[in-house]
Coordinates of C-alpha atoms in Angstrom, one line a residue:
M4 CA 120.9 73.1 115.9
K5 CA 118.9 70.3 113.9
K6 CA 116.2 73.0 113.3
L7 CA 118.7 75.5 112.1
L8 CA 120.2 72.9 109.7
T9 CA 116.9 72.2 108.2
I10 CA 115.9 75.9 107.7
V11 CA 119.4 76.5 105.9
L12 CA 119.0 73.3 103.7
S13 CA 115.2 74.4 102.7
M14 CA 116.6 78.0 101.9
A15 CA 119.4 76.6 99.8
L16 CA 117.0 74.2 98.0
L17 CA 114.6 77.0 97.2
A18 CA 117.5 79.3 95.9
S19 CA 118.7 76.3 93.8
C20 CA 115.1 75.9 92.1
K21 CA 114.8 79.8 91.7
D22 CA 118.1 79.9 90.0
Q23 CA 117.2 77.2 87.6
P24 CA 115.9 78.6 84.2
L25 CA 112.6 77.7 83.0
Q26 CA 112.5 75.1 80.1
P27 CA 111.7 76.6 76.8
V28 CA 108.8 74.2 76.4
Q29 CA 106.7 73.4 79.4
E30 CA 104.2 70.7 78.6
I31 CA 100.6 71.0 80.0
V32 CA 99.1 67.5 80.0
L33 CA 95.7 67.0 78.5
Q34 CA 94.1 63.8 79.7
T35 CA 91.7 62.1 77.1
D36 CA 90.0 58.9 77.1
N37 CA 90.3 58.2 73.3
P38 CA 92.6 59.2 70.5
S39 CA 92.6 63.1 70.2
S40 CA 93.3 65.6 67.5
L41 CA 92.2 68.8 65.8
P42 CA 93.0 71.2 68.7
R43 CA 92.0 74.8 68.7
L44 CA 93.1 77.5 71.1
F45 CA 91.3 80.8 72.1
T46 CA 92.0 83.6 74.6
N47 CA 89.2 86.0 75.6
S48 CA 89.4 89.6 76.5
K49 CA 89.9 88.7 80.3
G50 CA 92.9 86.7 79.4
E51 CA 91.3 83.2 79.9
T52 CA 92.6 80.4 77.4
F53 CA 90.3 77.6 76.1
L54 CA 91.1 74.6 74.3
S55 CA 88.7 72.7 71.9
Y56 CA 89.5 69.2 70.6
V57 CA 88.1 66.3 69.0
E58 CA 88.0 62.7 70.3
R59 CA 87.2 59.5 68.1
T60 CA 85.7 56.4 70.0
P61 CA 86.4 52.9 68.9
E62 CA 82.7 53.0 67.6
K63 CA 83.8 56.0 65.2
V64 CA 81.7 58.6 67.2
A65 CA 83.3 62.0 67.1
K66 CA 83.2 64.0 70.3
L67 CA 83.9 67.9 70.6
Y68 CA 85.2 68.9 73.9
F69 CA 86.4 72.2 75.5
T70 CA 88.5 72.8 78.6
K71 CA 89.7 75.9 80.3
L72 CA 93.3 76.8 81.5
E73 CA 93.4 77.3 85.3
N74 CA 96.8 77.5 87.2
E75 CA 98.6 76.1 84.3
Q76 CA 96.5 73.0 84.2
W77 CA 93.7 72.1 81.9
G78 CA 90.3 71.8 83.9
V79 CA 87.9 68.9 83.5
P80 CA 87.0 68.6 79.7
Q81 CA 83.3 69.4 79.0
L82 CA 81.4 67.7 76.1
I83 CA 79.8 70.1 73.5
A84 CA 78.4 67.8 71.0
E85 CA 78.9 64.3 69.4
G86 CA 77.8 62.4 66.2
D87 CA 78.6 59.5 64.2
N88 CA 78.0 61.5 60.8
W89 CA 80.4 64.0 61.2
F90 CA 82.9 65.3 58.8
V91 CA 86.3 65.2 60.5
N92 CA 89.1 66.4 58.4
W93 CA 92.8 67.3 59.0
A94 CA 92.5 70.8 57.9
D95 CA 88.9 71.9 58.4
F96 CA 88.3 71.4 62.0
P97 CA 86.0 72.8 65.0
S98 CA 86.5 75.8 67.2
V99 CA 85.2 77.4 70.3
I100 CA 85.0 81.1 71.3
E101 CA 83.9 82.8 74.6
N102 CA 82.9 86.2 75.7
N103 CA 81.6 87.0 79.2
S104 CA 80.1 83.5 79.9
H105 CA 78.6 83.4 76.2
M106 CA 80.2 80.6 74.1
A107 CA 79.9 79.6 70.6
A108 CA 81.1 76.2 69.1
H109 CA 81.2 74.9 65.6
W110 CA 81.8 71.5 63.9
L111 CA 81.1 69.8 60.5
Q112 CA 78.5 67.3 59.7
K113 CA 77.6 65.4 56.6
S114 CA 74.6 66.5 54.6
D115 CA 74.6 63.9 51.8
K116 CA 76.7 61.2 50.1
G117 CA 79.0 63.3 48.4
T118 CA 82.6 63.3 49.7
F119 CA 82.3 67.0 50.5
D120 CA 78.7 67.3 51.1
Y121 CA 78.8 68.7 54.8
D122 CA 77.2 71.6 56.6
V123 CA 78.6 73.9 59.3
R124 CA 76.9 73.3 62.8
V125 CA 76.8 75.8 65.6
A126 CA 75.8 75.5 69.1
M127 CA 75.8 78.4 71.8
S128 CA 75.9 78.4 75.5
T129 CA 74.8 81.5 77.8
N130 CA 76.4 79.7 81.1
S131 CA 80.0 79.1 80.2
G132 CA 79.5 75.9 78.4
S133 CA 77.5 74.1 81.3
E134 CA 74.5 73.8 78.8
W135 CA 74.5 74.0 75.1
S136 CA 71.7 75.1 72.7
D137 CA 70.4 72.8 69.9
S138 CA 72.7 73.1 67.0
F139 CA 71.8 75.2 63.8
V140 CA 73.1 75.5 60.4
P141 CA 74.5 79.3 59.9
H142 CA 74.3 79.0 55.9
T143 CA 70.6 79.0 54.6
D144 CA 70.9 77.6 51.2
G145 CA 69.9 74.1 51.9
I146 CA 72.1 72.7 49.1
A147 CA 74.1 69.5 49.8
A148 CA 77.6 70.9 49.1
E149 CA 80.9 71.9 51.1
H150 CA 80.6 74.4 53.8
G151 CA 83.4 74.9 56.1
F152 CA 86.8 76.5 57.1
V153 CA 84.9 78.7 59.6
T154 CA 86.4 81.5 61.7
M155 CA 84.4 82.9 64.5
L156 CA 85.0 86.1 66.6
P157 CA 83.0 87.2 69.7
L158 CA 81.3 90.7 69.4
S159 CA 79.8 93.0 72.0
D160 CA 76.2 92.3 73.2
Q161 CA 76.8 88.5 73.1
R162 CA 76.9 88.6 69.2
T163 CA 79.0 86.3 67.1
F164 CA 80.8 87.1 63.8
M165 CA 81.4 84.0 61.5
T166 CA 82.9 83.7 58.0
W167 CA 83.1 80.6 56.1
L168 CA 83.7 79.0 52.6
D169 CA 80.3 78.2 51.0
G170 CA 79.8 75.6 48.2
R171 CA 76.3 76.7 47.3
N172 CA 77.4 77.6 43.8
T173 CA 79.7 74.9 43.2
K174 CA 76.9 72.3 42.3
V175 CA 76.4 73.5 38.8
E176 CA 74.4 71.3 36.1
G177 CA 76.9 70.0 33.3
E178 CA 80.0 71.5 35.2
E179 CA 82.7 68.8 35.8
S180 CA 83.3 68.2 39.5
H181 CA 87.1 69.0 40.6
G182 CA 88.1 66.3 43.1
G183 CA 84.6 66.0 44.4
H184 CA 84.4 69.8 45.3
G185 CA 81.9 70.6 42.3
G186 CA 82.3 72.4 39.2
G187 CA 81.2 75.9 40.1
P188 CA 83.0 78.4 42.2
M189 CA 83.4 78.3 45.9
S190 CA 82.4 81.5 47.7
L191 CA 83.1 83.4 50.9
R192 CA 80.3 84.5 53.2
A193 CA 79.9 86.0 56.6
A194 CA 77.2 86.6 59.0
I195 CA 76.6 88.0 62.6
F196 CA 74.3 86.1 65.0
D197 CA 72.7 87.0 68.3
K198 CA 73.0 85.0 71.3
D199 CA 70.2 82.7 70.3
G200 CA 71.7 82.1 67.0
N201 CA 69.5 84.4 64.8
A202 CA 71.1 85.7 61.8
L203 CA 71.3 89.7 62.2
E204 CA 73.2 90.3 59.0
E205 CA 74.8 88.1 56.3
W206 CA 76.9 88.9 53.3
E207 CA 78.8 87.4 50.2
L208 CA 82.3 88.6 50.7
D209 CA 83.8 87.2 47.4
D210 CA 82.1 85.1 44.8
R211 CA 85.2 83.0 43.6
V212 CA 87.8 81.7 46.2
C213 CA 90.0 78.8 46.9
D214 CA 88.2 75.6 47.6
C215 CA 89.8 74.4 51.0
C216 CA 92.1 76.8 52.5
Q217 CA 91.3 78.2 56.1
T218 CA 89.9 81.6 56.5
T219 CA 91.2 83.9 59.3
A220 CA 89.8 86.9 60.9
A221 CA 90.6 89.6 63.6
Q222 CA 88.9 92.7 65.1
T223 CA 90.7 96.0 64.5
D224 CA 89.9 99.6 65.6
E225 CA 88.7 100.2 62.1
G226 CA 86.3 96.9 62.3
I227 CA 86.8 93.3 61.2
V228 CA 89.4 92.3 58.8
V229 CA 89.2 88.7 56.9
I230 CA 92.0 87.3 55.0
Y231 CA 91.6 84.3 52.7
R232 CA 93.1 82.6 49.6
D233 CA 91.4 83.9 46.5
R234 CA 91.2 82.3 43.2
S235 CA 91.0 83.8 39.9
K236 CA 89.7 82.4 36.8
N237 CA 93.1 81.7 35.4
E238 CA 94.1 80.0 38.8
I239 CA 95.9 82.6 40.6
R240 CA 95.6 81.9 44.3
D241 CA 97.1 84.9 46.1
M242 CA 95.9 86.2 49.6
S243 CA 93.0 88.6 49.7
V244 CA 91.6 91.0 52.3
V245 CA 88.2 92.3 52.8
R246 CA 87.3 94.6 55.8
L247 CA 84.0 95.7 57.5
V248 CA 84.4 99.6 57.8
D249 CA 81.5 101.7 59.0
G250 CA 79.0 98.9 58.4
E251 CA 80.0 98.2 54.8
W252 CA 82.5 95.6 53.4
T253 CA 85.3 96.7 51.1
Q254 CA 85.9 95.2 47.8
P255 CA 88.3 92.1 47.9
K256 CA 91.9 93.3 47.5
P257 CA 95.1 91.4 47.2
L258 CA 97.2 91.4 50.3
M259 CA 100.3 91.1 48.1
V260 CA 100.4 90.6 44.5
E261 CA 102.4 87.3 44.0
L262 CA 100.7 85.8 41.1
W263 CA 101.0 82.2 42.4
E264 CA 99.3 80.1 39.6
I265 CA 98.2 76.6 40.9
A266 CA 95.3 74.5 39.5
A267 CA 94.7 73.0 42.9
C268 CA 94.0 73.9 46.3
P269 CA 97.2 74.0 48.6
V270 CA 95.0 73.4 51.7
N271 CA 97.2 76.0 53.5
G272 CA 95.1 79.0 54.8
P273 CA 96.5 82.3 56.2
S274 CA 96.6 83.4 59.9
V275 CA 96.1 87.1 61.2
T276 CA 96.5 88.6 64.5
A277 CA 95.5 92.2 65.5
N278 CA 96.2 94.8 68.3
G279 CA 94.2 98.1 67.7
N280 CA 95.0 98.8 64.0
N281 CA 98.4 97.0 64.0
V282 CA 97.8 93.8 62.1
A283 CA 100.1 90.9 61.0
V284 CA 99.2 88.2 58.4
A285 CA 101.4 85.1 57.9
W286 CA 100.9 82.9 54.8
F287 CA 102.1 79.9 52.9
M288 CA 103.0 80.2 49.1
A289 CA 105.1 78.1 46.6
K290 CA 105.4 80.0 43.4
G291 CA 107.9 78.3 41.1
G292 CA 107.9 75.3 43.4
T293 CA 109.6 77.0 46.2
P294 CA 107.8 76.8 49.3
E295 CA 107.8 79.9 51.6
V296 CA 106.2 81.4 54.7
K297 CA 105.8 84.9 54.8
L298 CA 104.8 87.7 57.2
A299 CA 103.4 91.3 56.5
F300 CA 102.4 94.0 58.7
S301 CA 99.7 96.7 58.5
K302 CA 99.5 99.9 60.7
D303 CA 96.0 100.9 59.4
G304 CA 93.7 98.0 60.2
G305 CA 94.7 95.9 57.1
A306 CA 94.0 98.7 54.5
T307 CA 97.5 98.4 53.4
F308 CA 100.6 96.1 54.2
G309 CA 104.2 96.7 53.9
E310 CA 106.8 94.5 52.1
P311 CA 106.7 90.8 53.6
V312 CA 109.6 89.4 55.6
M313 CA 110.6 85.7 54.9
V314 CA 109.8 83.5 57.8
S315 CA 110.9 80.1 56.3
Q316 CA 111.8 79.0 52.9
V317 CA 112.4 75.7 50.8
N318 CA 111.8 73.1 53.5
T319 CA 108.6 74.4 54.9
S320 CA 104.9 73.2 54.7
G321 CA 103.4 76.3 56.1
R322 CA 100.4 75.4 58.5
V323 CA 100.8 78.9 60.0
G324 CA 99.6 80.5 63.2
T325 CA 100.0 84.1 64.6
T326 CA 99.4 85.9 67.9
T327 CA 100.4 89.2 69.4
L328 CA 102.2 89.9 72.6
N329 CA 101.6 92.7 75.2
N330 CA 104.6 94.6 73.7
G331 CA 103.3 94.5 70.3
H332 CA 105.7 91.7 69.0
V333 CA 104.0 89.2 66.7
L334 CA 104.7 85.4 67.2
V335 CA 104.4 83.1 64.1
S336 CA 104.2 79.3 64.3
W337 CA 104.7 77.0 61.1
M338 CA 106.2 73.6 60.3
D339 CA 109.4 72.9 58.6
N340 CA 109.9 69.4 56.9
D341 CA 112.7 67.0 56.7
N342 CA 111.7 64.1 54.5
E343 CA 108.9 62.2 56.6
K344 CA 109.7 64.2 59.8
A345 CA 108.7 67.8 60.8
S346 CA 109.6 70.4 63.1
I347 CA 106.9 72.7 64.7
M348 CA 108.6 76.0 64.7
L349 CA 108.0 79.5 66.4
A350 CA 109.6 83.0 65.9
E351 CA 109.1 86.3 67.4
Y352 CA 109.2 89.6 65.4
D353 CA 109.0 93.2 66.3
N354 CA 106.4 95.5 64.7
S355 CA 109.1 96.5 62.1
G356 CA 109.6 92.9 61.0
A357 CA 112.9 92.2 62.7
L358 CA 113.5 88.8 63.9
I359 CA 113.8 88.6 67.8
N360 CA 114.0 85.0 68.5
K361 CA 113.3 81.6 66.8
M362 CA 112.9 78.0 68.3
T363 CA 111.8 74.6 67.5
V364 CA 108.9 73.7 69.9
A365 CA 108.6 70.0 69.1
E366 CA 109.3 67.1 66.5
T367 CA 106.4 65.4 64.7
T368 CA 105.6 63.9 61.4
A369 CA 105.1 65.5 58.1
E370 CA 101.9 63.5 57.6
R371 CA 98.4 65.1 57.3
A372 CA 97.6 63.6 60.4
S373 CA 99.8 65.9 62.3
G374 CA 97.2 68.6 61.4
F375 CA 97.8 72.4 62.1
P376 CA 99.6 73.6 65.1
V377 CA 97.8 76.3 67.0
I378 CA 99.1 79.3 69.1
T379 CA 97.6 81.9 71.4
S380 CA 98.9 84.5 73.9
N381 CA 97.7 86.0 77.2
G382 CA 99.8 89.1 77.7
D383 CA 103.3 87.6 77.6
D384 CA 102.2 84.0 78.2
V385 CA 102.4 82.0 75.0
Y386 CA 100.5 78.6 74.5
M387 CA 100.7 76.2 71.7
A388 CA 98.8 73.0 70.9
W389 CA 99.4 70.4 68.2
T390 CA 98.7 66.8 67.2
Q391 CA 101.2 64.1 67.8
A392 CA 100.5 61.7 64.9
G393 CA 101.3 58.0 65.6
D394 CA 99.4 54.7 66.1
Q395 CA 97.1 56.7 68.3
S396 CA 97.0 60.4 67.6
M397 CA 97.4 62.3 70.8
I398 CA 97.1 66.3 71.4
K399 CA 100.0 67.9 73.0
T400 CA 99.9 71.4 74.7
A401 CA 102.5 73.5 76.2
K402 CA 103.5 76.8 77.4
I403 CA 106.4 78.4 75.5
N404 CA 109.1 80.4 77.4
F405 CA 111.3 82.5 75.2

């Protein structure tokens, strides 16, 4: 009788647990030894999710780590690189990608005494991150200037695509420097590297772009699409698109003609996600002083986009992210502000732009130390990471259940 009662109670407990709904935000704890920040998430073609982040030691040494998600838990963090001469910036931060045991990681390192004199450094691994190559500089100009805001994509044959903002033309004799960024125009460049870091091809994609907004890129059926904030001579800073089609880059083209005129960099780049030739781009703009987050869809690999939908308006600071689910729905993350506080938001849209769901993921601060929330998906599983700013910054990661 006692044994039967135990079985009945156990079955009742299991039924009770099964009937309880999942929490919308399930935290996945990341253990770090020091204050942590600048997270990036990446999901490979096998559905494996990786997190990279930076720790700062009391001695002001920056350390770049990565870890892999296994059974809804982060594995043991592995050190990629460290240095006391890195450029550590809330908006321009490292990344890691992986493709069939081949990995590439990037970070930023000071190259001279100027505030924005820093290089991109890249290291590669052929054994899933157990060992890393000596780092190399992907840009070959040798000029002490700003190089950063990198986006990397894994390609076939263990090749790596990279695009970045390149300041080689900003250091112009006789030109007044703008906020330390130099007086000449920032350019957008890209290259493809083999598994050993040798450049196979390199291009200048646009000779005049916004100085400090993130780049973003995705692989479509047509080829690679790159989205970035452009900059005209009269300070129009709308989103632009370039695409690699049949081995040739298209000319820069506005994603949407908005004519946002601003004589400063908003430090707020776009985010693109693609599934086949279905492409979605989220971005921030504030024409007329009204902050907005918008989302636009393309069905032809980014060649053309439909009218955007309004994701958030008035009380938003942008800092957008995007990902695509198995059913083709697109998720957008961003930050809404309420004075010094901020909410990390997430919304789901179908591929016609109709809003399916919307939720608040977490509360944080509106300060720069909160950085940029990041998002990725594996089928229908959605993961987010963000920096919880405070006396000691700390990375938070979570699985999101709609």
